[in-house]
mmCIF file of C-alpha atoms and ligand atoms in Angstrom:
data_model
loop_
_atom_site.group_PDB
_atom_site.id
_atom_site.type_symbol
_atom_site.label_atom_id
_atom_site.label_comp_id
_atom_site.label_asym_id
_atom_site.label_seq_id
_atom_site.Cartn_x
_atom_site.Cartn_y
_atom_site.Cartn_z
ATOM 1 C CA MET A 1 -97.150 167.200 122.699
ATOM 2 C CA ASN A 2 -98.081 164.968 119.756
ATOM 3 C CA LYS A 3 -98.365 161.281 120.674
ATOM 4 C CA GLN A 4 -97.414 160.282 117.130
ATOM 5 C CA LEU A 5 -93.980 161.721 117.738
ATOM 6 C CA SER A 6 -91.295 159.665 119.421
ATOM 7 C CA ASP A 7 -90.737 159.874 123.165
ATOM 8 C CA ARG A 8 -87.219 160.881 122.220
ATOM 9 C CA ILE A 9 -88.180 164.084 120.452
ATOM 10 C CA ASN A 10 -90.997 164.820 122.873
ATOM 11 C CA SER A 11 -88.471 164.821 125.702
ATOM 12 C CA VAL A 12 -86.150 167.338 124.026
ATOM 13 C CA THR A 13 -86.265 170.955 125.168
ATOM 14 C CA PRO A 14 -86.048 173.364 122.219
ATOM 15 C CA SER A 15 -82.764 175.322 122.117
ATOM 16 C CA ALA A 16 -83.497 178.373 124.278
ATOM 17 C CA THR A 17 -81.033 180.551 122.368
ATOM 18 C CA LEU A 18 -82.539 179.751 118.985
ATOM 19 C CA GLU A 19 -86.070 179.920 120.368
ATOM 20 C CA MET A 20 -85.520 183.393 121.840
ATOM 21 C CA ALA A 21 -84.000 184.551 118.541
ATOM 22 C CA ALA A 22 -87.050 183.220 116.684
ATOM 23 C CA LYS A 23 -89.397 184.942 119.155
ATOM 24 C CA ALA A 24 -87.552 188.241 118.608
ATOM 25 C CA ARG A 25 -87.838 187.797 114.813
ATOM 26 C CA THR A 26 -91.589 187.181 115.084
ATOM 27 C CA LEU A 27 -92.109 190.239 117.296
ATOM 28 C CA ARG A 28 -90.150 192.339 114.779
ATOM 29 C CA THR A 29 -92.402 191.199 111.947
ATOM 30 C CA GLU A 30 -95.324 192.335 114.115
ATOM 31 C CA GLY A 31 -93.766 195.813 114.110
ATOM 32 C CA LYS A 32 -92.060 195.744 117.532
ATOM 33 C CA ASP A 33 -88.630 197.325 117.802
ATOM 34 C CA ILE A 34 -86.801 194.423 119.481
ATOM 35 C CA ILE A 35 -83.075 194.600 120.246
ATOM 36 C CA GLY A 36 -81.706 191.074 120.102
ATOM 37 C CA LEU A 37 -79.022 190.302 122.668
ATOM 38 C CA SER A 38 -80.009 186.652 122.894
ATOM 39 C CA LEU A 39 -78.039 184.951 120.158
ATOM 40 C CA GLY A 40 -74.325 184.210 120.303
ATOM 41 C CA GLU A 41 -73.559 185.335 116.802
ATOM 42 C CA PRO A 42 -70.917 187.880 115.736
ATOM 43 C CA ASP A 43 -72.508 190.898 114.033
ATOM 44 C CA PHE A 44 -69.580 190.977 111.561
ATOM 45 C CA ASN A 45 -69.572 189.712 108.008
ATOM 46 C CA THR A 46 -67.404 186.735 107.140
ATOM 47 C CA PRO A 47 -64.004 188.260 106.193
ATOM 48 C CA ASP A 48 -63.432 188.839 102.467
ATOM 49 C CA PHE A 49 -60.402 186.539 102.220
ATOM 50 C CA ILE A 50 -62.622 183.629 103.307
ATOM 51 C CA LYS A 51 -65.516 184.603 101.037
ATOM 52 C CA LYS A 52 -63.111 184.732 98.088
ATOM 53 C CA ALA A 53 -61.970 181.166 98.804
ATOM 54 C CA ALA A 54 -65.602 180.021 98.752
ATOM 55 C CA ILE A 55 -66.305 181.784 95.450
ATOM 56 C CA GLN A 56 -63.173 180.217 94.004
ATOM 57 C CA ALA A 57 -64.374 176.780 95.160
ATOM 58 C CA VAL A 58 -67.726 177.281 93.407
ATOM 59 C CA ASN A 59 -65.937 178.280 90.197
ATOM 60 C CA ASP A 60 -63.535 175.355 90.539
ATOM 61 C CA ASN A 61 -66.528 173.004 90.639
ATOM 62 C CA PHE A 62 -66.164 171.657 94.132
ATOM 63 C CA ASN A 63 -69.646 170.220 93.954
ATOM 64 C CA SER A 64 -69.294 166.507 94.702
ATOM 65 C CA TYR A 65 -69.638 164.550 97.912
ATOM 66 C CA THR A 66 -66.593 165.106 100.076
ATOM 67 C CA PRO A 67 -64.908 162.407 102.166
ATOM 68 C CA VAL A 68 -67.356 161.820 105.041
ATOM 69 C CA ASP A 69 -64.875 163.080 107.648
ATOM 70 C CA GLY A 70 -63.713 166.069 105.564
ATOM 71 C CA TYR A 71 -61.417 166.977 102.657
ATOM 72 C CA VAL A 72 -57.847 165.813 103.220
ATOM 73 C CA GLU A 73 -56.639 169.409 102.680
ATOM 74 C CA LEU A 74 -59.008 170.622 105.389
ATOM 75 C CA LYS A 75 -57.830 167.935 107.794
ATOM 76 C CA ASP A 76 -54.260 169.038 107.049
ATOM 77 C CA ALA A 77 -55.212 172.657 107.816
ATOM 78 C CA ILE A 78 -56.862 171.552 111.080
ATOM 79 C CA ILE A 79 -53.794 169.499 112.043
ATOM 80 C CA THR A 80 -51.568 172.527 111.365
ATOM 81 C CA LYS A 81 -53.921 174.772 113.371
ATOM 82 C CA PHE A 82 -53.926 172.393 116.350
ATOM 83 C CA LYS A 83 -50.114 172.373 116.339
ATOM 84 C CA ARG A 84 -49.755 176.127 115.750
ATOM 85 C CA ASP A 85 -52.346 177.361 118.273
ATOM 86 C CA ASN A 86 -52.533 174.582 120.844
ATOM 87 C CA ASP A 87 -49.299 172.598 120.532
ATOM 88 C CA LEU A 88 -51.446 169.522 119.953
ATOM 89 C CA VAL A 89 -50.323 166.798 117.598
ATOM 90 C CA TYR A 90 -53.093 164.968 115.770
ATOM 91 C CA ASP A 91 -52.924 162.886 112.597
ATOM 92 C CA LYS A 92 -55.602 162.482 109.950
ATOM 93 C CA SER A 93 -57.107 159.429 111.611
ATOM 94 C CA GLN A 94 -57.908 161.608 114.641
ATOM 95 C CA VAL A 95 -59.705 164.483 112.923
ATOM 96 C CA VAL A 96 -63.364 164.638 111.840
ATOM 97 C CA VAL A 97 -65.031 167.643 110.191
ATOM 98 C CA SER A 98 -68.735 168.061 110.947
ATOM 99 C CA THR A 99 -71.709 170.294 110.260
ATOM 100 C CA GLY A 100 -70.881 172.758 113.034
ATOM 101 C CA ALA A 101 -69.378 172.117 116.437
ATOM 102 C CA LYS A 102 -72.928 171.244 117.459
ATOM 103 C CA GLN A 103 -72.906 168.134 115.278
ATOM 104 C CA ALA A 104 -69.378 167.316 116.441
ATOM 105 C CA LEU A 105 -70.684 167.279 120.036
ATOM 106 C CA TYR A 106 -73.760 165.296 119.019
ATOM 107 C CA ASN A 107 -71.554 162.678 117.309
ATOM 108 C CA VAL A 108 -69.377 162.313 120.388
ATOM 109 C CA ALA A 109 -72.405 161.751 122.636
ATOM 110 C CA GLN A 110 -73.925 159.236 120.227
ATOM 111 C CA VAL A 111 -70.775 157.171 119.835
ATOM 112 C CA LEU A 112 -69.732 157.108 123.492
ATOM 113 C CA LEU A 113 -72.849 156.996 125.657
ATOM 114 C CA ASN A 114 -74.908 153.994 126.636
ATOM 115 C CA LYS A 115 -78.243 154.252 128.426
ATOM 116 C CA GLY A 116 -77.758 155.648 131.917
ATOM 117 C CA ASP A 117 -74.159 156.806 131.459
ATOM 118 C CA GLU A 118 -73.584 160.009 133.369
ATOM 119 C CA VAL A 119 -72.036 163.153 131.935
ATOM 120 C CA ILE A 120 -70.784 165.800 134.341
ATOM 121 C CA LEU A 121 -71.728 169.307 133.221
ATOM 122 C CA PRO A 122 -70.269 172.165 135.258
ATOM 123 C CA CYS A 123 -72.995 174.849 135.354
ATOM 124 C CA PRO A 124 -73.485 177.127 133.637
ATOM 125 C CA TYR A 125 -72.959 175.022 130.521
ATOM 126 C CA TRP A 126 -73.751 175.730 126.904
ATOM 127 C CA VAL A 127 -77.470 175.372 126.293
ATOM 128 C CA SER A 128 -77.391 172.290 124.039
ATOM 129 C CA TYR A 129 -75.114 170.027 126.114
ATOM 130 C CA SER A 130 -77.858 168.703 128.318
ATOM 131 C CA ASP A 131 -80.256 167.776 125.496
ATOM 132 C CA ILE A 132 -77.484 166.353 123.304
ATOM 133 C CA VAL A 133 -76.582 164.055 126.217
ATOM 134 C CA LYS A 134 -80.227 163.093 126.770
ATOM 135 C CA LEU A 135 -80.700 162.343 123.067
ATOM 136 C CA ALA A 136 -77.951 159.739 123.470
ATOM 137 C CA ASP A 137 -79.767 158.241 126.518
ATOM 138 C CA GLY A 138 -77.152 159.741 128.806
ATOM 139 C CA VAL A 139 -77.849 161.411 132.123
ATOM 140 C CA PRO A 140 -76.621 165.000 132.609
ATOM 141 C CA VAL A 141 -75.178 165.557 136.091
ATOM 142 C CA GLU A 142 -75.138 169.259 136.817
ATOM 143 C CA VAL A 143 -72.460 170.708 139.084
ATOM 144 C CA ALA A 144 -73.509 174.123 140.339
ATOM 145 C CA THR A 145 -71.000 176.955 140.434
ATOM 146 C CA SER A 146 -71.598 180.593 141.255
ATOM 147 C CA ILE A 147 -70.356 184.057 140.536
ATOM 148 C CA GLU A 148 -68.194 183.812 143.692
ATOM 149 C CA THR A 149 -65.966 181.125 142.091
ATOM 150 C CA ASP A 150 -66.104 182.870 138.714
ATOM 151 C CA PHE A 151 -68.485 180.106 137.574
ATOM 152 C CA LYS A 152 -65.722 177.484 137.556
ATOM 153 C CA MET A 153 -65.920 173.937 138.913
ATOM 154 C CA THR A 154 -63.389 173.125 141.635
ATOM 155 C CA PRO A 155 -61.521 169.787 141.843
ATOM 156 C CA LYS A 156 -63.457 169.022 145.030
ATOM 157 C CA GLN A 157 -66.777 169.484 143.244
ATOM 158 C CA LEU A 158 -65.617 167.281 140.381
ATOM 159 C CA GLU A 159 -64.543 164.530 142.771
ATOM 160 C CA ALA A 160 -67.900 164.681 144.564
ATOM 161 C CA ALA A 161 -69.856 164.406 141.287
ATOM 162 C CA ILE A 162 -68.074 161.274 140.047
ATOM 163 C CA THR A 163 -69.921 157.955 140.389
ATOM 164 C CA PRO A 164 -69.246 154.502 138.889
ATOM 165 C CA LYS A 165 -71.589 155.556 136.054
ATOM 166 C CA THR A 166 -69.647 158.693 135.092
ATOM 167 C CA LYS A 167 -68.559 158.384 131.484
ATOM 168 C CA MET A 168 -67.618 161.915 130.521
ATOM 169 C CA ILE A 169 -67.180 165.491 131.588
ATOM 170 C CA TRP A 170 -68.077 168.321 129.177
ATOM 171 C CA TYR A 171 -67.170 171.962 129.494
ATOM 172 C CA SER A 172 -66.446 174.967 127.306
ATOM 173 C CA SER A 173 -63.492 177.286 127.953
ATOM 174 C CA PRO A 174 -63.856 180.170 127.270
ATOM 175 C CA CYS A 175 -67.298 179.375 128.617
ATOM 176 C CA ASN A 176 -70.580 180.088 126.956
ATOM 177 C CA PRO A 177 -72.427 181.620 128.853
ATOM 178 C CA SER A 178 -70.119 182.945 131.619
ATOM 179 C CA GLY A 179 -67.020 183.929 129.618
ATOM 180 C CA SER A 180 -64.828 182.246 132.253
ATOM 181 C CA ILE A 181 -61.580 180.616 131.181
ATOM 182 C CA TYR A 182 -59.901 177.705 132.950
ATOM 183 C CA SER A 183 -56.184 178.384 133.339
ATOM 184 C CA LYS A 184 -53.653 175.641 132.652
ATOM 185 C CA GLU A 185 -53.192 175.182 136.417
ATOM 186 C CA GLU A 186 -56.937 174.885 136.998
ATOM 187 C CA LEU A 187 -57.256 172.289 134.234
ATOM 188 C CA ARG A 188 -54.312 170.413 135.747
ATOM 189 C CA SER A 189 -56.032 170.260 139.121
ATOM 190 C CA LEU A 190 -59.163 168.820 137.459
ATOM 191 C CA ALA A 191 -56.963 166.370 135.539
ATOM 192 C CA ASP A 192 -55.387 165.276 138.833
ATOM 193 C CA VAL A 193 -58.832 164.226 140.062
ATOM 194 C CA LEU A 194 -59.483 162.374 136.800
ATOM 195 C CA GLN A 195 -56.234 160.436 137.248
ATOM 196 C CA LYS A 196 -58.034 158.351 139.863
ATOM 197 C CA HIS A 197 -60.809 157.611 137.347
ATOM 198 C CA PRO A 198 -59.086 156.537 134.143
ATOM 199 C CA HIS A 199 -62.320 155.542 132.356
ATOM 200 C CA ILE A 200 -63.676 159.116 132.255
ATOM 201 C CA ILE A 201 -63.433 160.952 128.920
ATOM 202 C CA VAL A 202 -63.160 164.736 128.704
ATOM 203 C CA VAL A 203 -64.922 166.799 126.047
ATOM 204 C CA SER A 204 -63.177 170.161 125.847
ATOM 205 C CA ASP A 205 -65.199 172.631 123.774
ATOM 206 C CA GLU A 206 -62.771 175.328 122.635
ATOM 207 C CA ILE A 207 -64.894 177.109 120.050
ATOM 208 C CA TYR A 208 -64.263 180.517 121.726
ATOM 209 C CA GLU A 209 -60.504 179.930 121.932
ATOM 210 C CA HIS A 210 -59.586 183.058 119.955
ATOM 211 C CA ILE A 211 -62.123 185.293 121.677
ATOM 212 C CA ASN A 212 -59.875 185.730 124.687
ATOM 213 C CA TYR A 213 -59.224 189.148 126.236
ATOM 214 C CA GLY A 214 -55.713 188.387 127.358
ATOM 215 C CA VAL A 215 -55.958 187.758 131.110
ATOM 216 C CA THR A 216 -55.889 183.952 131.168
ATOM 217 C CA ALA A 217 -54.103 182.191 128.328
ATOM 218 C CA HIS A 218 -56.064 179.546 126.457
ATOM 219 C CA ALA A 219 -55.242 176.016 127.652
ATOM 220 C CA SER A 220 -56.294 172.635 126.259
ATOM 221 C CA MET A 221 -56.887 169.572 128.411
ATOM 222 C CA ALA A 222 -55.350 167.376 125.693
ATOM 223 C CA ASN A 223 -52.040 169.169 126.232
ATOM 224 C CA PHE A 224 -51.449 167.101 129.339
ATOM 225 C CA GLU A 225 -49.722 163.923 128.258
ATOM 226 C CA ASP A 226 -51.779 161.829 130.664
ATOM 227 C CA MET A 227 -55.063 163.296 129.333
ATOM 228 C CA TYR A 228 -54.354 163.266 125.598
ATOM 229 C CA ASP A 229 -55.680 159.742 125.018
ATOM 230 C CA ARG A 230 -58.969 160.477 126.721
ATOM 231 C CA THR A 231 -59.797 163.957 125.609
ATOM 232 C CA VAL A 232 -61.913 165.071 122.661
ATOM 233 C CA THR A 233 -60.994 168.602 121.597
ATOM 234 C CA VAL A 234 -63.949 170.312 119.901
ATOM 235 C CA ASN A 235 -63.561 173.475 117.868
ATOM 236 C CA GLY A 236 -65.170 175.318 114.960
ATOM 237 C CA VAL A 237 -65.096 178.465 112.881
ATOM 238 C CA ALA A 238 -68.500 179.965 113.703
ATOM 239 C CA LYS A 239 -67.371 182.463 116.331
ATOM 240 C CA ALA A 240 -63.803 183.631 115.642
ATOM 241 C CA PHE A 241 -64.308 183.835 111.873
ATOM 242 C CA ALA A 242 -67.910 185.119 111.889
ATOM 243 C CA MET A 243 -69.034 181.991 110.020
ATOM 244 C CA THR A 244 -72.044 180.813 112.026
ATOM 245 C CA GLY A 245 -74.148 179.939 108.992
ATOM 246 C CA TRP A 246 -71.400 178.075 107.155
ATOM 247 C CA ARG A 247 -71.763 175.224 109.640
ATOM 248 C CA ILE A 248 -68.258 173.815 110.025
ATOM 249 C CA GLY A 249 -66.902 172.341 113.260
ATOM 250 C CA TYR A 250 -64.329 169.656 113.963
ATOM 251 C CA ILE A 251 -62.741 167.404 116.569
ATOM 252 C CA GLY A 252 -59.271 166.149 117.400
ATOM 253 C CA ALA A 253 -59.712 162.891 119.301
ATOM 254 C CA PRO A 254 -58.380 159.411 120.002
ATOM 255 C CA ALA A 255 -58.561 157.543 116.676
ATOM 256 C CA TYR A 256 -61.221 155.047 117.839
ATOM 257 C CA ILE A 257 -63.593 157.927 118.665
ATOM 258 C CA ALA A 258 -62.872 159.725 115.377
ATOM 259 C CA ARG A 259 -63.509 156.480 113.459
ATOM 260 C CA ALA A 260 -66.852 156.025 115.220
ATOM 261 C CA CYS A 261 -67.901 159.637 114.485
ATOM 262 C CA ASN A 262 -66.966 159.092 110.848
ATOM 263 C CA LYS A 263 -69.117 155.944 110.739
ATOM 264 C CA LEU A 264 -72.065 157.802 112.274
ATOM 265 C CA GLN A 265 -71.770 160.759 109.894
ATOM 266 C CA GLY A 266 -71.637 158.336 106.976
ATOM 267 C CA GLN A 267 -75.167 157.279 107.857
ATOM 268 C CA VAL A 268 -76.489 160.701 108.810
ATOM 269 C CA THR A 269 -75.056 163.615 106.787
ATOM 270 C CA SER A 270 -72.473 162.087 104.392
ATOM 271 C CA GLY A 271 -70.176 164.905 105.511
ATOM 272 C CA ALA A 272 -70.193 168.681 105.750
ATOM 273 C CA ASN A 273 -70.906 171.111 102.906
ATOM 274 C CA CYS A 274 -68.192 171.114 100.217
ATOM 275 C CA ILE A 275 -67.925 174.883 99.586
ATOM 276 C CA ALA A 276 -67.890 175.709 103.300
ATOM 277 C CA GLN A 277 -65.098 173.167 103.811
ATOM 278 C CA ARG A 278 -62.982 174.774 101.056
ATOM 279 C CA ALA A 279 -63.498 178.216 102.612
ATOM 280 C CA VAL A 280 -62.451 176.917 106.034
ATOM 281 C CA ILE A 281 -59.166 175.601 104.631
ATOM 282 C CA THR A 282 -58.305 179.258 103.955
ATOM 283 C CA ALA A 283 -59.713 180.492 107.283
ATOM 284 C CA LEU A 284 -57.598 178.075 109.310
ATOM 285 C CA THR A 285 -54.451 178.335 107.210
ATOM 286 C CA GLU A 286 -54.201 182.114 107.562
ATOM 287 C CA SER A 287 -52.908 183.595 110.811
ATOM 288 C CA PRO A 288 -55.548 184.215 113.511
ATOM 289 C CA ASP A 289 -54.203 187.812 113.484
ATOM 290 C CA ARG A 290 -56.362 188.416 110.421
ATOM 291 C CA VAL A 291 -59.502 188.192 112.538
ATOM 292 C CA GLN A 292 -58.100 189.905 115.643
ATOM 293 C CA TYR A 293 -59.982 193.114 114.760
ATOM 294 C CA MET A 294 -63.229 191.416 115.798
ATOM 295 C CA VAL A 295 -61.772 190.307 119.127
ATOM 296 C CA ASP A 296 -60.510 193.866 119.757
ATOM 297 C CA GLU A 297 -63.986 195.204 119.099
ATOM 298 C CA PHE A 298 -65.614 192.600 121.391
ATOM 299 C CA LYS A 299 -63.154 193.572 124.108
ATOM 300 C CA GLU A 300 -64.210 197.213 123.877
ATOM 301 C CA ARG A 301 -67.855 196.257 123.949
ATOM 302 C CA ARG A 302 -67.274 194.093 127.015
ATOM 303 C CA ALA A 303 -65.977 197.100 128.966
ATOM 304 C CA TYR A 304 -68.814 199.191 127.585
ATOM 305 C CA ILE A 305 -71.618 196.802 128.536
ATOM 306 C CA LEU A 306 -70.138 196.019 131.960
ATOM 307 C CA ASP A 307 -70.069 199.724 132.805
ATOM 308 C CA LEU A 308 -73.701 200.091 131.791
ATOM 309 C CA LEU A 309 -74.877 196.922 133.530
ATOM 310 C CA ASN A 310 -73.078 197.766 136.746
ATOM 311 C CA SER A 311 -75.159 200.928 136.940
ATOM 312 C CA ILE A 312 -78.362 198.863 137.218
ATOM 313 C CA ASP A 313 -79.421 198.112 140.782
ATOM 314 C CA GLY A 314 -79.704 194.385 141.393
ATOM 315 C CA PHE A 315 -77.457 193.254 138.515
ATOM 316 C CA LYS A 316 -74.319 191.505 139.789
ATOM 317 C CA CYS A 317 -71.841 190.920 136.952
ATOM 318 C CA ASN A 318 -68.789 188.717 136.682
ATOM 319 C CA GLN A 319 -65.840 189.875 134.570
ATOM 320 C CA PRO A 320 -65.932 187.635 131.475
ATOM 321 C CA GLU A 321 -62.435 186.862 130.189
ATOM 322 C CA GLY A 322 -63.514 185.532 126.824
ATOM 323 C CA ALA A 323 -66.459 184.764 124.488
ATOM 324 C CA PHE A 324 -69.038 187.541 124.044
ATOM 325 C CA TYR A 325 -71.541 187.115 126.840
ATOM 326 C CA VAL A 326 -72.201 188.612 130.257
ATOM 327 C CA PHE A 327 -74.039 186.451 132.749
ATOM 328 C CA PRO A 328 -75.355 188.775 135.460
ATOM 329 C CA ASP A 329 -76.875 187.373 138.627
ATOM 330 C CA VAL A 330 -80.342 188.945 138.773
ATOM 331 C CA SER A 331 -81.693 187.055 141.792
ATOM 332 C CA ALA A 332 -82.140 190.374 143.661
ATOM 333 C CA TYR A 333 -85.338 190.792 141.607
ATOM 334 C CA PHE A 334 -86.872 187.444 142.548
ATOM 335 C CA GLY A 335 -90.053 187.798 144.591
ATOM 336 C CA LYS A 336 -90.616 191.383 143.443
ATOM 337 C CA THR A 337 -93.490 192.786 141.398
ATOM 338 C CA ILE A 338 -92.518 195.326 138.736
ATOM 339 C CA ASN A 339 -95.166 197.206 136.766
ATOM 340 C CA GLY A 340 -97.686 194.554 137.775
ATOM 341 C CA SER A 341 -95.513 191.612 136.695
ATOM 342 C CA ARG A 342 -94.393 189.150 139.335
ATOM 343 C CA ILE A 343 -90.730 188.106 138.893
ATOM 344 C CA ASN A 344 -90.195 184.711 140.492
ATOM 345 C CA ASN A 345 -87.161 183.539 138.560
ATOM 346 C CA ALA A 346 -84.707 184.293 135.744
ATOM 347 C CA SER A 347 -87.181 183.135 133.063
ATOM 348 C CA ASP A 348 -89.755 185.626 134.366
ATOM 349 C CA LEU A 349 -87.162 188.392 134.235
ATOM 350 C CA ALA A 350 -86.039 187.532 130.681
ATOM 351 C CA MET A 351 -89.673 187.465 129.577
ATOM 352 C CA TYR A 352 -90.373 190.747 131.377
ATOM 353 C CA LEU A 353 -87.422 192.365 129.586
ATOM 354 C CA LEU A 354 -88.684 191.100 126.246
ATOM 355 C CA GLU A 355 -92.184 192.421 126.852
ATOM 356 C CA HIS A 356 -91.455 195.663 128.710
ATOM 357 C CA ALA A 357 -88.019 196.689 127.412
ATOM 358 C CA ASN A 358 -88.202 195.075 123.958
ATOM 359 C CA VAL A 359 -84.825 193.441 124.623
ATOM 360 C CA ALA A 360 -84.209 189.743 123.991
ATOM 361 C CA THR A 361 -81.897 187.954 126.460
ATOM 362 C CA VAL A 362 -81.795 184.298 127.540
ATOM 363 C CA THR A 363 -82.737 182.885 130.926
ATOM 364 C CA GLY A 364 -79.928 181.239 132.895
ATOM 365 C CA ASP A 365 -82.177 178.176 133.355
ATOM 366 C CA ALA A 366 -81.279 177.151 129.820
ATOM 367 C CA PHE A 367 -77.642 176.966 130.935
ATOM 368 C CA GLY A 368 -78.311 175.160 134.216
ATOM 369 C CA ASN A 369 -78.215 178.296 136.383
ATOM 370 C CA LYS A 370 -81.359 179.694 137.958
ATOM 371 C CA ASN A 371 -80.045 183.057 139.164
ATOM 372 C CA CYS A 372 -78.674 184.634 135.992
ATOM 373 C CA ILE A 373 -79.621 185.788 132.537
ATOM 374 C CA ARG A 374 -77.310 185.728 129.521
ATOM 375 C CA ILE A 375 -76.739 188.885 127.531
ATOM 376 C CA SER A 376 -74.755 188.702 124.292
ATOM 377 C CA TYR A 377 -72.639 191.727 123.417
ATOM 378 C CA ALA A 378 -71.995 190.557 119.863
ATOM 379 C CA ALA A 379 -74.065 193.596 118.865
ATOM 380 C CA SER A 380 -73.294 197.199 117.940
ATOM 381 C CA LYS A 381 -72.482 199.680 120.724
ATOM 382 C CA LYS A 382 -75.581 201.614 119.730
ATOM 383 C CA ASP A 383 -77.786 198.553 120.236
ATOM 384 C CA ILE A 384 -76.006 197.728 123.487
ATOM 385 C CA SER A 385 -76.456 201.248 124.790
ATOM 386 C CA ASN A 386 -80.137 201.437 123.810
ATOM 387 C CA ALA A 387 -80.855 197.965 125.148
ATOM 388 C CA ILE A 388 -79.285 198.572 128.540
ATOM 389 C CA SER A 389 -80.987 201.933 129.004
ATOM 390 C CA ARG A 390 -84.323 200.317 128.122
ATOM 391 C CA ILE A 391 -83.615 197.524 130.633
ATOM 392 C CA LYS A 392 -82.690 200.079 133.264
ATOM 393 C CA SER A 393 -85.853 202.086 132.853
ATOM 394 C CA ALA A 394 -88.079 198.982 132.656
ATOM 395 C CA LEU A 395 -86.661 197.839 135.999
ATOM 396 C CA SER A 396 -86.713 201.164 137.797
HETATM 397 N N1 PMP B 401 -70.211 175.103 121.612
HETATM 398 C C1 PMP B 401 -70.467 176.301 122.151
HETATM 399 C C2 PMP B 401 -69.907 176.609 123.498
HETATM 400 C C3 PMP B 401 -71.245 177.246 121.458
HETATM 401 O O1 PMP B 401 -71.495 178.435 121.997
HETATM 402 C C4 PMP B 401 -71.768 176.904 120.204
HETATM 403 C C5 PMP B 401 -72.678 177.901 119.523
HETATM 404 N N2 PMP B 401 -72.559 178.071 118.258
HETATM 405 C C6 PMP B 401 -71.445 175.640 119.675
HETATM 406 C C7 PMP B 401 -70.686 174.767 120.410
HETATM 407 C C8 PMP B 401 -71.953 175.205 118.345
HETATM 408 O O2 PMP B 401 -71.241 175.799 117.339
HETATM 409 P P1 PMP B 401 -71.611 175.644 115.799
HETATM 410 O O3 PMP B 401 -72.336 176.869 115.427
HETATM 411 O O4 PMP B 401 -70.288 175.481 115.113
HETATM 412 O O5 PMP B 401 -72.459 174.417 115.676
HETATM 413 N N1 LIG B 402 -74.079 179.136 120.264
HETATM 414 C C1 LIG B 402 -74.878 180.291 120.051
HETATM 415 C C2 LIG B 402 -75.559 180.692 121.327
HETATM 416 O O1 LIG B 402 -75.304 180.125 122.362
HETATM 417 C C3 LIG B 402 -75.789 180.118 118.872
HETATM 418 C C4 LIG B 402 -77.101 179.483 119.093
HETATM 419 C C5 LIG B 402 -77.077 177.998 119.149
HETATM 420 O O2 LIG B 402 -76.325 177.378 118.393
HETATM 421 O O3 LIG B 402 -77.804 177.475 119.976
HETATM 422 O O4 LIG B 402 -76.316 181.625 121.307
#
């Protein structure tokens, strides 16, 4: 730790997903044959119809600063998308386009949290929530869930976690890392608890909305009339459109929050990349059916990987309903010594798998869960099959 650096940055934990991906890259350059199942990134190319829109934008000289909160045409496309897919009505004053959903979440934390404000995070939560909250001087309050409740927070747990300092609750549905999806009824029962606490704001991260395998329909907290004015709906194009590197995310929110995010962005990024924004107008305007082929493929791979994982002794898997991760409980290995390596926790197991199976996964610790590891199946069936057989033999 360098003392010249701020306490703020010294207190941040590096993103475990990105760090594991970097570690895998380094090992590959050293000649190791690493299969990467650590990063949540579709292995598809961005669809041609979106790439064409970007090329057109370059040729049409879209090279100037954009409005800080996004091109008007993009906001219109987002407003139409919210209505079409979620039956949510937002106007332009309520929409802000950012450099990825990650920045959208960062903005929300920065504009809403004061020192010591608590943010309830049902565990497992997406890796960056906790540090984004801490960077805004907030206090993450973790609510543990387990495979037995399909990794979902119950109304009772929510009620018990609320204190006078609670400012927000953040969750993703479909969830990264568990793949669980809150049904409309389950969200309603959480909303009923929040009715008694009208100052609490909900951040509903719906970036995996379209990666849904058809068991539980996607539901948005903002759909409830009594929650609309205190919910921030976060979304982005990285996952469903295979556009991780294009870095576009957005929010639909109460206008005062959107205005504050706009003000912050004006001092930090001046807005998201112009060409990426033009491409996303096309991505969001077209029907989501155009990218369904990726969801169909992920669904097949889910069945494939679950079959393979369930054949490994000591791996207890949930049935993910969306996103592209499995989050097996591997606690059966804790306290054991395998090939001379002592496995005391999920981090030890993930490290063991990297070193002895040449497979990169992510420890559940990074997501606020000590018993699991996250395995991404946004990889080819061949890689999945090789990776799981390597894991199996390294553990046997
Ligand atoms: N939320 C969740 C749940 C995610 O998995 C991710 C990962 N990309 C993000 C937000 C951030 O998305 P983006 O790449 O658009 O910043
Ligand atoms: N969201 C992806 C993941 O969880 C990408 C990595 C990141 O943004 O941290 O793996």
